[in-house]
Amino acid sequence: MPFWPSPISTRDVAGSSVRPGWPVAMGGRVWWTEDRPDEGGRTVIVRRAADGTRRDLLPAPWCARTRVHEYGGRPYAVTPDGDVVFANLKDQRLYLLADGGEPRPLTDDGCRYADLLVHDGQVWCVREHHDENGKVTRAVVAIPLDGGEPRVWASGSDFYASPAISPDGRHLAYVCWNHPRMPWDGTELRVVPLTGGPAWTVRGGHSESVLAPSWKDDSRLYLVSDASGWWNLYEIGLHGDGARALHPAEEEFTLPPWQLGGRPYAALPDGRLAVLHGRGDLRLGLLDPGSGTLTDLDLPYTGWNAALAADGPRVVGIGYAATTPRSVVAVDTATGRHQELRPDPAALPDLAYLPVPEAVRIEGDVHGFLYPPHPSAVDGAPPYVIFVHGGPTAHADSALDLEKAFLTSRGIGVLDLNYGGSTGYGRAYRDRLKGQWGVVDVDDAVAAAEWLAARGLADPRRIAIRGSSSGGWTVMAACCRSDVFAGGVSYYGISALAPLAAHTHDFESRYVEWLVGPEDPQVYATREPLALVDQVSCPMLLLQGLDDPVVPPEQSSAFADALAERGVPCTYLAFEGESHGFRRTETRAAALAAELAFYQQIFS
């Protein structure tokens, strides 16, 4: 079938992802990062002055990106004087950038740094060290801004996050956890006295995920915990006394910490908290900790990144909607007025071509967002593509996505699936995937395809599935276990479990134990796509970055080779210089063009 002509090109999509992130607000000024595909995927720090002028702080080739946990996170912090401390991608060292000066190194080679906080002339952060034998250790350290050796304040656990200093400077709070848990499984909030003495656990454990601590005052903290089954906000005493939920609700008040440095709430001068909350997408509201009253702000954004910053009564975050790209937004909480400090610079197509998603529930209470094809491009039951997000402990949101508009404007519908295991819907929903990876996610994807067909929304012969990373695993597994799909598209997907566990990075090295179970060849043979490849009959497109440290290229290439041996149509495209998630404009454009050609072939 010929697709409907569209004004949205591959170049429009590939160059549209100038994504802002990690806002900081101080003294009327605002800082944030921008990922720029047209600059080779470089991450720049931008500062907006009080008079509204903007300036890039990092000229090429500097790139502010940390590789802690490989997924990184907040790569910079701002000093009280307005100087910037940042992690440089190439060497992972920390640098101090004074206004108008050149970056000055603060650390030696050999370590990585994330979750930066400046206090009392020092950078407090999570340090990750890789030795010559591949062993990884982490600690919370303080690094003097004027030179000197780092001081270790917390060590011995496998992972750390969220260092926070009490207002009087006497205590350090932080989150830690150990293998085989992930931070959404079980963590501990600990406090160590900076005047000397051992640390103690304030809250958390093996089956409670405690995240994002901050200090209310010298003796009490705020935190997010899923003790109720939902990530809710709590207040708690310094020694774990007097814990209380601030607004108990069957909603999430944060997102999973795949990256370090998230701040899902911010304290205001009047004692209220600016908070993010909801199911799926997170809304911005104002919470009175005393009364528990939560009032949403009337804003044109359906969701926000889990990173807020407060400067007096003004809150700065990254907001989005179906027809609004992720933008740096400042909200005056006293008046409710908002201002976009940095809208996406890319020109958007006619709004008529941007699909507005509908939140849907599929049989078995499976969540998703439905993006129907453009009405003028529909002639009979249209083809559909089911999108499967990565993680798998992550979620699809309703943000504007030109990849989806690229398809819907051409007459191809999209169902963005939040299968069992996704976040945004409580702990019980994400625990559906425990031990069932390759079963629950696949069953939900198949159910979604059958749901589309049964309601006449899609042509049952023209439903494809696509996903990246763990979503690529679901794509491959679904094509192995079901014949409902006309084809599958996998971006840097996982095809085999034992090699993944042996060769992936430390952060996820024990994740398979939770997702499937301890290594058992018999169990693995019933789950992993590479062991079931002889059951695939539909065409497949596999795309892979050759510098991927999370999912090594062998995962995709082995599956492609196995399909070729059986004579199943398969195209394998590998990209030099790309890692886990394509960043370069030319790569993104080439991948999308290949994907469209693939759909043209299988939907004909």
mmCIF file of C-alpha atoms in Angstrom, residues 1 3 383-385 412 461-464 486-487 598-604:
data_model
loop_
_atom_site.group_PDB
_atom_site.id
_atom_site.type_symbol
_atom_site.label_atom_id
_atom_site.label_comp_id
_atom_site.label_asym_id
_atom_site.label_seq_id
_atom_site.Cartn_x
_atom_site.Cartn_y
_atom_site.Cartn_z
ATOM 1 C CA MET A 1 0.000 0.000 0.000
ATOM 2 C CA PHE A 3 1.386 5.625 2.390
ATOM 3 C CA PRO A 383 -2.311 -0.611 9.786
ATOM 4 C CA TYR A 384 -0.995 -0.136 13.320
ATOM 5 C CA VAL A 385 2.346 -0.347 15.076
ATOM 6 C CA ILE A 412 -0.334 4.226 10.314
ATOM 7 C CA ARG A 461 -3.224 -8.531 8.887
ATOM 8 C CA ARG A 462 -1.279 -5.271 9.219
ATOM 9 C CA ILE A 463 -0.213 -4.906 12.844
ATOM 10 C CA ALA A 464 3.501 -4.605 13.570
ATOM 11 C CA ALA A 486 3.061 -8.726 10.346
ATOM 12 C CA GLY A 487 6.612 -7.792 11.320
ATOM 13 C CA PHE A 598 10.056 -1.855 6.252
ATOM 14 C CA TYR A 599 6.427 -0.952 6.999
ATOM 15 C CA GLN A 600 5.868 -0.155 3.333
ATOM 16 C CA GLN A 601 6.978 -3.680 2.530
ATOM 17 C CA ILE A 602 5.082 -5.645 5.170
ATOM 18 C CA PHE A 603 1.849 -3.635 4.967
ATOM 19 C CA SER A 604 1.561 -3.894 1.164
#
